[in-house]
Amino acid sequence: MTTPAAPARRRVLLAAPRGYCAGVDRAVQTVEKALELHGAPVYVRKEIVHNQHVVTTLRERGAIFVDETDEVPEGALVVFSAHGVAPVVHTEAAERSLRTIDATCPLVTKVHNEARRFAAQDYDILLIGHEGHEEVIGTAGEAPDHIHLVDGPDDVANVTVRDPARVAWLSQTTLSVDETVSTVTKLRERFPLLMDPPSDDICYATQNRQVAVKQMAAECDLFIVVGSRNSSNSVRLVEVACEYGAKTGYLIDHAGEVDEAWLDGVSTIGVSSGASVPEVLVRGLLEFLAERGFGDVEEVRSAEEKLLFSLPKELRQPKDQRQPRTDRPA
């Protein structure tokens, strides 16, 4: 008589780090603090971060999101998003006598500074990034006559420069590390004297989240990333999971978007979240999975993150001491 096979163990591998990075934490707190100090409404140019839950929550508290500064009443308070803005946006705001608070992530500001420095030295700057992304638009605006967008390895052949001996590269901070390395390798084949930025432009949080996913992916029948579809780093996490061995992967805004058919025949589910995702959404997904037999959760930690950024100077209190948010991942 044949003994029935034991049912496969159902488990969740939970990536760490995941969720909020220091730049997102700072940006969200910037809008919250502005509402606290100045009252509603506080205008925000573009989505403060690319997450629908965060935007909806701030809108309910009195934030008004607009696409351009000319939608903000003259003299009103406007916050610039974490993705950064071009200098022309600051000029437009000044012309309308707007009070501004710049919530640009300091790591994005670093890339803006590098763009200005290379442009001042008359380099052609090859900006690796995705066309239309707000961060790319802001960075390109720092030196529009010097910057050429390179949208991935396949776009390298389309690049033209004035002097192959004076070429430098920069990168959108939220790209896949692997994609950026591949693009830089191809660029260097065309331009052997290609100048590197002073340091890697890929955000530490983007890189850490991708490393954690890579470590887990091969063990996962299904990988679920919590994040919005306009979040570049969240989209990349799904791509990385599938590239590194997950049998299938999906991006969801919240647990309500999970199709229960995804769970059929699955024993191990990987879970992570993009850098603009509050932990409450991950907890909601874990509760959803636990109710369906996936209550065994094992955290897979690849790095520790303790970085905090100060709030913009307009919002700092005397001896302001930043504390980690209670809804950040442990």
PDB file of N, CA and C in Angstrom, residues 217-278:
ATOM      1  N   ALA A 217      14.481  34.580  -4.737  1.00  0.00           N
ATOM      2  CA  ALA A 217      13.644  34.308  -5.906  1.00  0.00           C
ATOM      3  C   ALA A 217      13.632  32.847  -6.332  1.00  0.00           C
ATOM      4  N   ALA A 218      14.775  32.190  -6.328  1.00  0.00           N
ATOM      5  CA  ALA A 218      14.855  30.819  -6.843  1.00  0.00           C
ATOM      6  C   ALA A 218      14.019  29.838  -6.016  1.00  0.00           C
ATOM      7  N   GLU A 219      13.718  30.171  -4.779  1.00  0.00           N
ATOM      8  CA  GLU A 219      12.918  29.291  -3.923  1.00  0.00           C
ATOM      9  C   GLU A 219      11.424  29.537  -4.063  1.00  0.00           C
ATOM     10  N   CYS A 220      11.032  30.520  -4.854  1.00  0.00           N
ATOM     11  CA  CYS A 220       9.636  30.974  -4.854  1.00  0.00           C
ATOM     12  C   CYS A 220       8.869  30.478  -6.082  1.00  0.00           C
ATOM     13  N   ASP A 221       7.718  29.854  -5.819  1.00  0.00           N
ATOM     14  CA  ASP A 221       6.807  29.505  -6.909  1.00  0.00           C
ATOM     15  C   ASP A 221       6.069  30.745  -7.399  1.00  0.00           C
ATOM     16  N   LEU A 222       5.867  31.671  -6.486  1.00  0.00           N
ATOM     17  CA  LEU A 222       5.138  32.906  -6.776  1.00  0.00           C
ATOM     18  C   LEU A 222       5.818  34.041  -6.035  1.00  0.00           C
ATOM     19  N   PHE A 223       5.979  35.179  -6.699  1.00  0.00           N
ATOM     20  CA  PHE A 223       6.549  36.354  -6.026  1.00  0.00           C
ATOM     21  C   PHE A 223       5.573  37.511  -6.180  1.00  0.00           C
ATOM     22  N   ILE A 224       5.211  38.117  -5.040  1.00  0.00           N
ATOM     23  CA  ILE A 224       4.286  39.252  -5.041  1.00  0.00           C
ATOM     24  C   ILE A 224       5.009  40.479  -4.501  1.00  0.00           C
ATOM     25  N   VAL A 225       5.014  41.530  -5.287  1.00  0.00           N
ATOM     26  CA  VAL A 225       5.597  42.807  -4.873  1.00  0.00           C
ATOM     27  C   VAL A 225       4.463  43.799  -4.657  1.00  0.00           C
ATOM     28  N   VAL A 226       4.454  44.427  -3.495  1.00  0.00           N
ATOM     29  CA  VAL A 226       3.460  45.468  -3.215  1.00  0.00           C
ATOM     30  C   VAL A 226       4.034  46.795  -3.702  1.00  0.00           C
ATOM     31  N   GLY A 227       3.299  47.464  -4.556  1.00  0.00           N
ATOM     32  CA  GLY A 227       3.765  48.738  -5.101  1.00  0.00           C
ATOM     33  C   GLY A 227       2.861  49.179  -6.232  1.00  0.00           C
ATOM     34  N   SER A 228       2.874  50.462  -6.535  1.00  0.00           N
ATOM     35  CA  SER A 228       2.028  50.994  -7.601  1.00  0.00           C
ATOM     36  C   SER A 228       2.698  50.839  -8.958  1.00  0.00           C
ATOM     37  N   ARG A 229       1.890  50.830  -9.985  1.00  0.00           N
ATOM     38  CA  ARG A 229       2.406  50.544 -11.323  1.00  0.00           C
ATOM     39  C   ARG A 229       3.239  51.681 -11.904  1.00  0.00           C
ATOM     40  N   ASN A 230       3.115  52.874 -11.336  1.00  0.00           N
ATOM     41  CA  ASN A 230       3.956  53.975 -11.802  1.00  0.00           C
ATOM     42  C   ASN A 230       5.221  54.114 -10.968  1.00  0.00           C
ATOM     43  N   SER A 231       5.473  53.136 -10.094  1.00  0.00           N
ATOM     44  CA  SER A 231       6.684  53.122  -9.280  1.00  0.00           C
ATOM     45  C   SER A 231       7.759  52.303  -9.984  1.00  0.00           C
ATOM     46  N   SER A 232       8.763  52.988 -10.506  1.00  0.00           N
ATOM     47  CA  SER A 232       9.810  52.322 -11.270  1.00  0.00           C
ATOM     48  C   SER A 232      10.497  51.238 -10.456  1.00  0.00           C
ATOM     49  N   ASN A 233      10.861  51.547  -9.203  1.00  0.00           N
ATOM     50  CA  ASN A 233      11.610  50.557  -8.426  1.00  0.00           C
ATOM     51  C   ASN A 233      10.749  49.351  -8.078  1.00  0.00           C
ATOM     52  N   SER A 234       9.427  49.534  -7.930  1.00  0.00           N
ATOM     53  CA  SER A 234       8.544  48.399  -7.653  1.00  0.00           C
ATOM     54  C   SER A 234       8.423  47.490  -8.870  1.00  0.00           C
ATOM     55  N   VAL A 235       8.263  48.085 -10.045  1.00  0.00           N
ATOM     56  CA  VAL A 235       8.202  47.311 -11.286  1.00  0.00           C
ATOM     57  C   VAL A 235       9.480  46.494 -11.458  1.00  0.00           C
ATOM     58  N   ARG A 236      10.633  47.126 -11.160  1.00  0.00           N
ATOM     59  CA  ARG A 236      11.912  46.420 -11.309  1.00  0.00           C
ATOM     60  C   ARG A 236      12.007  45.209 -10.376  1.00  0.00           C
ATOM     61  N   LEU A 237      11.428  45.308  -9.171  1.00  0.00           N
ATOM     62  CA  LEU A 237      11.503  44.190  -8.234  1.00  0.00           C
ATOM     63  C   LEU A 237      10.827  42.942  -8.801  1.00  0.00           C
ATOM     64  N   VAL A 238       9.699  43.116  -9.476  1.00  0.00           N
ATOM     65  CA  VAL A 238       9.028  41.976 -10.106  1.00  0.00           C
ATOM     66  C   VAL A 238       9.918  41.396 -11.206  1.00  0.00           C
ATOM     67  N   GLU A 239      10.504  42.269 -12.005  1.00  0.00           N
ATOM     68  CA  GLU A 239      11.385  41.806 -13.082  1.00  0.00           C
ATOM     69  C   GLU A 239      12.585  41.051 -12.527  1.00  0.00           C
ATOM     70  N   VAL A 240      13.171  41.572 -11.456  1.00  0.00           N
ATOM     71  CA  VAL A 240      14.332  40.925 -10.843  1.00  0.00           C
ATOM     72  C   VAL A 240      13.935  39.553 -10.295  1.00  0.00           C
ATOM     73  N   ALA A 241      12.783  39.468  -9.643  1.00  0.00           N
ATOM     74  CA  ALA A 241      12.327  38.191  -9.077  1.00  0.00           C
ATOM     75  C   ALA A 241      12.206  37.130 -10.165  1.00  0.00           C
ATOM     76  N   CYS A 242      11.591  37.478 -11.268  1.00  0.00           N
ATOM     77  CA  CYS A 242      11.405  36.511 -12.349  1.00  0.00           C
ATOM     78  C   CYS A 242      12.732  36.163 -13.022  1.00  0.00           C
ATOM     79  N   GLU A 243      13.592  37.157 -13.170  1.00  0.00           N
ATOM     80  CA  GLU A 243      14.898  36.914 -13.797  1.00  0.00           C
ATOM     81  C   GLU A 243      15.755  35.981 -12.953  1.00  0.00           C
ATOM     82  N   TYR A 244      15.602  36.040 -11.637  1.00  0.00           N
ATOM     83  CA  TYR A 244      16.451  35.251 -10.750  1.00  0.00           C
ATOM     84  C   TYR A 244      15.765  33.983 -10.228  1.00  0.00           C
ATOM     85  N   GLY A 245      14.708  33.541 -10.893  1.00  0.00           N
ATOM     86  CA  GLY A 245      14.237  32.193 -10.617  1.00  0.00           C
ATOM     87  C   GLY A 245      12.817  32.034 -10.137  1.00  0.00           C
ATOM     88  N   ALA A 246      12.122  33.095  -9.761  1.00  0.00           N
ATOM     89  CA  ALA A 246      10.720  32.931  -9.361  1.00  0.00           C
ATOM     90  C   ALA A 246       9.911  32.458 -10.569  1.00  0.00           C
ATOM     91  N   LYS A 247       9.003  31.511 -10.337  1.00  0.00           N
ATOM     92  CA  LYS A 247       8.248  30.935 -11.454  1.00  0.00           C
ATOM     93  C   LYS A 247       7.283  31.942 -12.054  1.00  0.00           C
ATOM     94  N   THR A 248       6.741  32.802 -11.219  1.00  0.00           N
ATOM     95  CA  THR A 248       5.879  33.871 -11.714  1.00  0.00           C
ATOM     96  C   THR A 248       5.887  35.013 -10.710  1.00  0.00           C
ATOM     97  N   GLY A 249       5.560  36.217 -11.170  1.00  0.00           N
ATOM     98  CA  GLY A 249       5.583  37.376 -10.281  1.00  0.00           C
ATOM     99  C   GLY A 249       4.520  38.382 -10.657  1.00  0.00           C
ATOM    100  N   TYR A 250       4.018  39.090  -9.635  1.00  0.00           N
ATOM    101  CA  TYR A 250       2.965  40.080  -9.854  1.00  0.00           C
ATOM    102  C   TYR A 250       3.229  41.317  -9.007  1.00  0.00           C
ATOM    103  N   LEU A 251       2.750  42.451  -9.518  1.00  0.00           N
ATOM    104  CA  LEU A 251       2.795  43.717  -8.793  1.00  0.00           C
ATOM    105  C   LEU A 251       1.376  44.082  -8.403  1.00  0.00           C
ATOM    106  N   ILE A 252       1.160  44.369  -7.102  1.00  0.00           N
ATOM    107  CA  ILE A 252      -0.175  44.720  -6.629  1.00  0.00           C
ATOM    108  C   ILE A 252      -0.096  45.994  -5.784  1.00  0.00           C
ATOM    109  N   ASP A 253      -1.174  46.770  -5.780  1.00  0.00           N
ATOM    110  CA  ASP A 253      -1.241  47.938  -4.908  1.00  0.00           C
ATOM    111  C   ASP A 253      -1.614  47.547  -3.484  1.00  0.00           C
ATOM    112  N   HIS A 254      -2.432  46.488  -3.358  1.00  0.00           N
ATOM    113  CA  HIS A 254      -2.894  46.047  -2.041  1.00  0.00           C
ATOM    114  C   HIS A 254      -3.401  44.611  -2.168  1.00  0.00           C
ATOM    115  N   ALA A 255      -3.675  43.980  -1.032  1.00  0.00           N
ATOM    116  CA  ALA A 255      -4.047  42.568  -1.013  1.00  0.00           C
ATOM    117  C   ALA A 255      -5.311  42.286  -1.818  1.00  0.00           C
ATOM    118  N   GLY A 256      -6.199  43.269  -1.927  1.00  0.00           N
ATOM    119  CA  GLY A 256      -7.440  43.074  -2.662  1.00  0.00           C
ATOM    120  C   GLY A 256      -7.235  42.784  -4.135  1.00  0.00           C
ATOM    121  N   GLU A 257      -6.036  43.026  -4.642  1.00  0.00           N
ATOM    122  CA  GLU A 257      -5.768  42.770  -6.062  1.00  0.00           C
ATOM    123  C   GLU A 257      -5.228  41.365  -6.306  1.00  0.00           C
ATOM    124  N   VAL A 258      -5.017  40.582  -5.262  1.00  0.00           N
ATOM    125  CA  VAL A 258      -4.502  39.233  -5.447  1.00  0.00           C
ATOM    126  C   VAL A 258      -5.601  38.342  -6.031  1.00  0.00           C
ATOM    127  N   ASP A 259      -5.273  37.627  -7.093  1.00  0.00           N
ATOM    128  CA  ASP A 259      -6.170  36.624  -7.682  1.00  0.00           C
ATOM    129  C   ASP A 259      -5.878  35.298  -6.980  1.00  0.00           C
ATOM    130  N   GLU A 260      -6.891  34.716  -6.327  1.00  0.00           N
ATOM    131  CA  GLU A 260      -6.649  33.494  -5.567  1.00  0.00           C
ATOM    132  C   GLU A 260      -6.185  32.344  -6.447  1.00  0.00           C
ATOM    133  N   ALA A 261      -6.442  32.425  -7.742  1.00  0.00           N
ATOM    134  CA  ALA A 261      -5.958  31.394  -8.657  1.00  0.00           C
ATOM    135  C   ALA A 261      -4.436  31.363  -8.703  1.00  0.00           C
ATOM    136  N   TRP A 262      -3.791  32.516  -8.357  1.00  0.00           N
ATOM    137  CA  TRP A 262      -2.325  32.543  -8.330  1.00  0.00           C
ATOM    138  C   TRP A 262      -1.767  31.540  -7.322  1.00  0.00           C
ATOM    139  N   LEU A 263      -2.544  31.217  -6.284  1.00  0.00           N
ATOM    140  CA  LEU A 263      -2.057  30.393  -5.185  1.00  0.00           C
ATOM    141  C   LEU A 263      -2.161  28.895  -5.466  1.00  0.00           C
ATOM    142  N   ASP A 264      -2.853  28.514  -6.540  1.00  0.00           N
ATOM    143  CA  ASP A 264      -3.037  27.098  -6.851  1.00  0.00           C
ATOM    144  C   ASP A 264      -1.687  26.422  -7.098  1.00  0.00           C
ATOM    145  N   GLY A 265      -1.437  25.337  -6.388  1.00  0.00           N
ATOM    146  CA  GLY A 265      -0.214  24.570  -6.582  1.00  0.00           C
ATOM    147  C   GLY A 265       1.044  25.228  -6.063  1.00  0.00           C
ATOM    148  N   VAL A 266       0.902  26.320  -5.308  1.00  0.00           N
ATOM    149  CA  VAL A 266       2.043  27.088  -4.809  1.00  0.00           C
ATOM    150  C   VAL A 266       2.377  26.662  -3.384  1.00  0.00           C
ATOM    151  N   SER A 267       3.673  26.466  -3.109  1.00  0.00           N
ATOM    152  CA  SER A 267       4.090  26.150  -1.734  1.00  0.00           C
ATOM    153  C   SER A 267       4.889  27.291  -1.107  1.00  0.00           C
ATOM    154  N   THR A 268       5.664  28.040  -1.919  1.00  0.00           N
ATOM    155  CA  THR A 268       6.477  29.137  -1.383  1.00  0.00           C
ATOM    156  C   THR A 268       6.166  30.424  -2.130  1.00  0.00           C
ATOM    157  N   ILE A 269       5.798  31.442  -1.367  1.00  0.00           N
ATOM    158  CA  ILE A 269       5.497  32.758  -1.932  1.00  0.00           C
ATOM    159  C   ILE A 269       6.532  33.758  -1.425  1.00  0.00           C
ATOM    160  N   GLY A 270       7.154  34.482  -2.315  1.00  0.00           N
ATOM    161  CA  GLY A 270       8.037  35.579  -1.939  1.00  0.00           C
ATOM    162  C   GLY A 270       7.255  36.874  -1.875  1.00  0.00           C
ATOM    163  N   VAL A 271       7.561  37.711  -0.902  1.00  0.00           N
ATOM    164  CA  VAL A 271       6.880  38.996  -0.745  1.00  0.00           C
ATOM    165  C   VAL A 271       7.912  40.087  -0.512  1.00  0.00           C
ATOM    166  N   SER A 272       7.772  41.177  -1.229  1.00  0.00           N
ATOM    167  CA  SER A 272       8.567  42.375  -0.986  1.00  0.00           C
ATOM    168  C   SER A 272       7.698  43.581  -1.297  1.00  0.00           C
ATOM    169  N   SER A 273       8.268  44.770  -1.137  1.00  0.00           N
ATOM    170  CA  SER A 273       7.521  45.993  -1.452  1.00  0.00           C
ATOM    171  C   SER A 273       8.493  47.068  -1.907  1.00  0.00           C
ATOM    172  N   GLY A 274       7.990  47.955  -2.759  1.00  0.00           N
ATOM    173  CA  GLY A 274       8.801  49.026  -3.294  1.00  0.00           C
ATOM    174  C   GLY A 274       9.142  50.069  -2.241  1.00  0.00           C
ATOM    175  N   ALA A 275      10.067  50.942  -2.590  1.00  0.00           N
ATOM    176  CA  ALA A 275      10.609  51.904  -1.626  1.00  0.00           C
ATOM    177  C   ALA A 275       9.638  53.007  -1.243  1.00  0.00           C
ATOM    178  N   SER A 276       8.469  53.059  -1.884  1.00  0.00           N
ATOM    179  CA  SER A 276       7.467  54.081  -1.523  1.00  0.00           C
ATOM    180  C   SER A 276       6.224  53.455  -0.902  1.00  0.00           C
ATOM    181  N   VAL A 277       6.357  52.234  -0.389  1.00  0.00           N
ATOM    182  CA  VAL A 277       5.204  51.483   0.105  1.00  0.00           C
ATOM    183  C   VAL A 277       5.189  51.435   1.633  1.00  0.00           C
ATOM    184  N   PRO A 278       4.120  51.903   2.288  1.00  0.00           N
ATOM    185  CA  PRO A 278       4.034  51.801   3.750  1.00  0.00           C
ATOM    186  C   PRO A 278       3.851  50.345   4.177  1.00  0.00           C
TER     187      PRO A 278
END
